[in-house]
């Protein structure tokens, strides 16, 4: 049986990306290499309790350009209002506008944009 192990993205600053995902979402650094066989700096992050990993790759000779709406990741949180309030207090914009009002009916979700331009979807997911 095949196993979905990790997803890689390129980042503009490896330390900044690690700090962003660890500080805001609880990711932890599983491993880090300052020089892969291809010459990249790589960090593997994980969210405790999740099997799928997040690989962040930086190369000083790669010009990062993340097109709008290229891709996104989704992170489930137990209380989206509290999570979004905390992120806003840290200066992170939640979109779309009026997300609080939209939560009154339907699925509770919002988006943020990370420092490199990748979209992060936040979904309320009650613990099972």
Backbone as a ProteinNet text record, in pm:
[ID]
protein_1_A
[PRIMARY]
XXXXXXXXXXXXXXXXXXXXXXXXXXXXXXXXXXXXXXXXXXXXXXXXXXXXXXXXXXXXXXXXXXXXXXXXXXXXXXXXXXXXXXXXXXXXXXXXXXXXXXXXXXXXXXXXXXXXXXXXXXXXXXXX
[TERTIARY]
83.9	0	88.8	53.6	126.4	91.7	185.3	166.5	200.4	113	135.3	222.4	351.1	446.3	464.7	488.4	507.2	480.5	467.8	451.3	561.7	622.7	731	684.2	729	714.9	850.4	872.6	991.9	956.7	1053	1031.9	1143.1	1114.7	1211.6	1311.3	1278	1365.5	1329.3	1417.6	1386.5	1358.7	1440.8	1419.1	1285.5	1252.2	1124.2	1006.8	1013.7	904.7	889.5	1001.7	996.5	930	974.5	918.8	768.7	728	587.3	500	534	450.6	460	575.2	588.6	516.4	534.8	475	323.1	271	128.1	44	102.9	22	72	183.4	231.9	314.3	358.3	448.2	577.5	645.2	776.7	873.4	999.3	1101.8	1140.7	1119.5	1155	1300.3	1343.3	1483	1514.1	1644.6	1690.1	1826.8	1845.1	1972.6	2010.3	2131.4	2175.4	2230.8	2247.5	2292.8	2249.7	2143.3	2096.2	2187.5	2171.4	2251.8	2237.8	2122.2	2100.9	2147.5	2198.9	2248.5	2145.8	2027.9	1922.3	1933.2	1873.7	1850.5	1709.1	1693.8	1564.5	1530.3	1403	1351.2	1224.7	1214.7	1093.1	1019.2	895	812.1	700.4	651.5	535.5	444	317	220.8	203.5	228.5	214.5	78.7	84.2	-36.5	-73.8	3.8	-24.1	86.4	49	147.2	209.2	132.6	179.9	274.3	386.6	485.6	484.6	558	567	714.7	759.3	899.3	913.8	997.3	1027	1166.5	1179.5	1306.3	1346.2	1471.6	1525.7	1653.6	1663.8	1785.5	1813.5	1932.9	1960.5	1957.2	1972.2	1971.1	1834.3	1732.2	1597.4	1514.9	1460.6	1377.3	1233.4	1190	1056.9	951.5	849.9	736.1	613.6	534.8	415.8	295.9	244.4	126.7	5.5	-79	-200.2	-283.8	-338.4	-428.3	-362.7	-230.5	-160	-198.8	-194.1	-223.3	-250	-301	-313.3	-303.1	-272.9	-281.7	-401.3	-453.9	-565.4	-523	-550.2	-517.7	-647.6	-677.3	-795.1	-762.5	-848.5	-830.9	-959.4	-948.3	-1068.1	-1164.9	-1114.7	-1199.3	-1149.6	-1217	-1167	-1176.4	-1277.3	-1289.6	-1169.6	-1137.9	-1023.8	-893.6	-877.7	-755.9	-742.2	-850.2	-845.2	-823.4	-887.3	-865.2	-718	-658.7	-517.6	-426.8	-456.1	-376	-389.5	-511.6	-531.2	-456.3	-452.6	-378.6	-229.5	-182.5	-42.4	-20.5	-124.4	-111.5	-134.6	-190.3	-215.9	-358.8	-373.9	-505.7	-577.4	-702.7	-788.8	-876.6	-892.6	-980.9	-1068.6	-1178.8	-1230.2	-1286.1	-1309	-1369.4	-1502.8	-1534.2	-1660.9	-1665.8	-1549.8	-1546.1	-1625.7	-1627.7	-1703.2	-1852.7	-1905.9	-2047.5	-2080.1	-1989.8	-2012.5	-2012.7	-1952.7	-1949.7	-2085.5	-2175.8	-2306.3	-2382.7	-2363.6	-2430.9	-2329.2	-2328.2	-2238.3	-2105.9	-2016.7	-1885.4	-1801.1	-1733.5	-1649.8	-1509.5	-1472.1	-1341.3	-1295.6	-1165.8	-1105.5	-970.6	-910.3	-780.6	-683.2	-556.2	-448.5	-347	-255.3	-148.2	-16.3	67.4	195.1	293.7	409	502.6	553.7	545.4	589.8	476.9	352.9	239.4	154.9	187.4	104.4	-19.7	-131.6	-255.9	-267	-318.7	-343.8	-491.9	-563.8	-705.5	-717.7	-796.4	-823.1	-965	-978.8	-1108.8	-1135.5	-1257.5	-1290.6	-1313	-1242.3	-1251.2	-1250.4	-1366	-1378.7	-1301.3	-1232.3	-1160	-1257.3	-1209	-1296.5	-1274.1
-118	0	125.1	222.3	349	433.9	520.7	610.6	751.9	847.3	988	1045.4	1071.6	1102	1250.1	1331.9	1474.2	1556.5	1685.6	1782.5	1885.3	1923.1	2021.3	2152.4	2260.6	2393.1	2462.2	2553.5	2638.5	2762.9	2809.9	2928.2	3029.5	3154.9	3261.9	3278.5	3229.4	3238.5	3121.1	3025.3	2902.5	2929.7	3009	3037.4	3107.2	3202.1	3274.6	3178.5	3089.4	2994.3	2897.2	2847.2	2756.1	2826.3	2947	3022.4	3045.5	3082.3	3110.3	2988.5	2875.2	2755.9	2696.9	2704.9	2654.6	2745.5	2875.1	2969.6	2979	2975.8	2998.4	2872	2757.7	2637.5	2516.6	2528.3	2418.7	2313.5	2343.8	2250.8	2241.1	2126.7	2108.9	2063.4	2100.7	2062.4	1917.2	1833.7	1691.9	1670.7	1743.1	1736.9	1862.6	1889.4	2005.1	1974.7	2016.4	1998.1	2128.9	2173.6	2298.1	2277.1	2151.7	2127.2	1987.2	1983.5	1856.5	1817.7	1697.5	1660	1758.4	1824.5	1923	2063.3	2078.5	2207.2	2294.6	2242	2318.2	2307.8	2404.4	2394.7	2340.5	2237.6	2171.2	2152.4	2174.7	2142.7	2060.4	1954.6	1874.6	1909.2	1952.6	1987.5	1885.4	1871.7	1786.8	1850.9	1821.1	1856.3	1731.6	1741.5	1622.9	1554.7	1422.7	1345.5	1328	1385.3	1375.8	1295.3	1211	1130.1	1206	1295.5	1368.9	1480.9	1495.8	1596.9	1715.7	1816.8	1944	1969.6	1970.1	1995.7	2137.9	2214	2351.1	2350.6	2404.3	2401.7	2543.2	2576.2	2707.1	2687.4	2763.1	2765.8	2911.8	2961	3102.7	3140.2	3044	3077.2	3056.9	3024.9	3004.7	3129.8	3188.2	3307.8	3262.6	3281.6	3238.2	3334.9	3279.5	3357.8	3269.7	3293.6	3212.7	3282.4	3228.2	3289.9	3282.5	3382.8	3384.3	3261.1	3199.3	3085.5	2963.7	2950.4	2834.4	2707.4	2713.8	2597.8	2648	2559.5	2594.2	2467.4	2487.5	2378.1	2408.5	2305.6	2323.7	2270.7	2350.5	2313.2	2315.1	2203.7	2195.8	2244.6	2327.4	2382.1	2355.8	2335.4	2301.6	2418.2	2541.5	2659.6	2768.3	2781	2872.8	3019.2	3053.9	3193	3228.4	3143.3	3170.2	3172.5	3080.2	3076.6	3202.9	3242.7	3363.4	3489.1	3495	3609.8	3619.3	3505.6	3502.9	3545.3	3496.5	3533.9	3682.8	3735.7	3879.2	3963.2	3919.8	3993.2	3996.2	3897.8	3893.6	3966.9	4034.5	4114.1	4038.2	3918.5	3839.2	3862.7	3896.1	3924.1	3793.7	3784.8	3671.7	3716.7	3633	3666.2	3546.8	3561	3684.1	3779.6	3903.9	4001.1	3947.2	3980.8	3939.3	3792.7	3733.4	3590	3555.9	3644.9	3615.5	3601.8	3691.5	3687.4	3562.2	3520.6	3402.8	3275	3278.1	3160.3	3131.7	3228.5	3209.5	3093.4	3073.4	2963.2	2895.3	2765.4	2693.5	2657.6	2615.2	2568.4	2685.2	2662.9	2767.3	2755	2852.2	2849.8	2991.2	3007.8	3134.9	3105.9	3208.1	3192.8	3296.8	3261.3	3357.1	3334.5	3426.1	3413.4	3415.1	3313.2	3307.4	3408.5	3428	3531.5	3513.9	3393.3	3371.8	3382.4	3396.1	3408.9	3284.1	3177.9	3057.5	3078.6	3025.1	3035	2920.5	2954.1	2855.3	2864.4	2755.5	2748.6	2698.4	2767.4	2727.7	2673.3	2551.2	2485.9	2446.9	2472.7	2428.8	2277.5	2208.5	2062.1	2021.9	1989	1950.8	1821	1810.4	1687.1	1568.4	1453.4	1335.3	1248.6
0	0	0	-79.9	-84.2	37	74.4	188	143.2	172.3	141.3	252.6	224.2	330	360.5	258.1	284.4	158.8	180.2	73.2	86.1	-27.3	-26.1	-87.2	-26.5	-87.7	-79.2	-169.2	-163.5	-84.8	-6.9	75.5	50.1	79	57.3	169.9	287.8	404.9	495.9	506.8	579.9	727.5	792.3	934.5	957.8	870.8	883.7	867.2	767.8	743.7	860.4	911.6	1026.8	1144.7	1174.8	1287.1	1268.9	1148.9	1120.3	1149.8	1092.7	1109	1249.5	1312.1	1449.3	1548.4	1537	1632	1619.6	1496.2	1476.8	1475.7	1443.6	1427.6	1505	1573.7	1656.1	1583.9	1461.8	1394.1	1474.8	1464	1524.5	1416	1432.4	1336	1362.5	1263	1272.9	1231.7	1128.1	1084.3	1004.7	995.2	919.1	860.9	736	668.6	601.8	626.7	564.4	424.9	382.9	245.8	202	122.3	67.2	-49.3	-103.9	-220.4	-338.2	-345.9	-452.3	-412.6	-289.5	-244.2	-175.2	-146.7	-80.2	71.5	138.6	282.7	298.7	381.5	394.2	541.2	572.7	705.5	688.3	765.2	769.7	898.5	883.2	997.8	1011.3	1131.4	1152.9	1255.8	1242.6	1345.4	1430.4	1560	1644.3	1621.8	1606	1584.5	1438	1348.4	1204.5	1137	1044.1	972.5	855.3	792.1	674.7	717.9	650.8	686.2	591	630.3	557.1	535	411.5	379	327.1	393.6	351.4	290.3	169.6	97.8	58.6	85.1	47.9	-32.6	-138.4	-219.3	-255.3	-224	-249.6	-397.3	-487.3	-629.8	-695.4	-615.8	-668.5	-643	-748.8	-733.6	-705.3	-582.4	-540.5	-592.6	-657.3	-704.6	-689.2	-586.4	-560.4	-623.9	-734.2	-796.9	-704.4	-710.9	-630.4	-664.1	-562	-575.8	-640.5	-626.3	-681.3	-606.5	-475.2	-390.7	-250.5	-167.7	-26	56.3	182.8	277.7	367.1	430.2	523.5	659.8	761.4	898.9	979.1	1043.5	1129.1	1268.2	1321.5	1456.6	1536.1	1667.1	1745.7	1764.8	1765.3	1785.1	1690.1	1577.9	1475.2	1518.2	1593.9	1639.9	1727.7	1824	1912.2	1833.4	1739.4	1657.5	1574.6	1508.2	1424.2	1508.5	1625.3	1715	1754.3	1788.6	1828.1	1712.2	1592.9	1476.2	1445.7	1454.8	1431	1533.6	1657.8	1760.5	1729.4	1652.1	1610.2	1478.8	1428.8	1307.2	1177.9	1185.9	1065.7	1019.5	893.2	836	801.9	845.3	811.6	695.8	597.9	486.1	454.5	388.7	329.2	434.6	392	482.1	532.5	654.4	713.1	752.5	774.9	806.2	930.9	1028.9	1151.9	1123.8	1041.5	1008	926.6	841.5	758.7	841.3	959.7	1045.7	1108.6	1107.3	1170.9	1107.4	978.6	908.6	817.4	819.8	729.8	793.3	708.5	753.1	804.2	913.3	972	915.9	832.1	769	737.6	734.7	697.1	634.6	579.6	514.3	566.1	563.1	584.5	473.2	458.7	360.9	436.6	412.2	484.5	426	489	443.3	299.5	244.4	106.5	5.1	51.8	-38	-53.1	20.2	17.5	103	57.2	131.7	232.3	349.6	453.9	488.2	465.1	499.1	642.1	720.1	858	863.9	912.4	922.9	1067.1	1113	1247.6	1242.4	1327.1	1332.5	1478.7	1526.9	1667.9	1692.1	1805.9	1838	1841.9	1792	1793.6	1914.1
[MASK]
++++++++++++++++++++++++++++++++++++++++++++++++++++++++++++++++++++++++++++++++++++++++++++++++++++++++++++++++++++++++++++++++

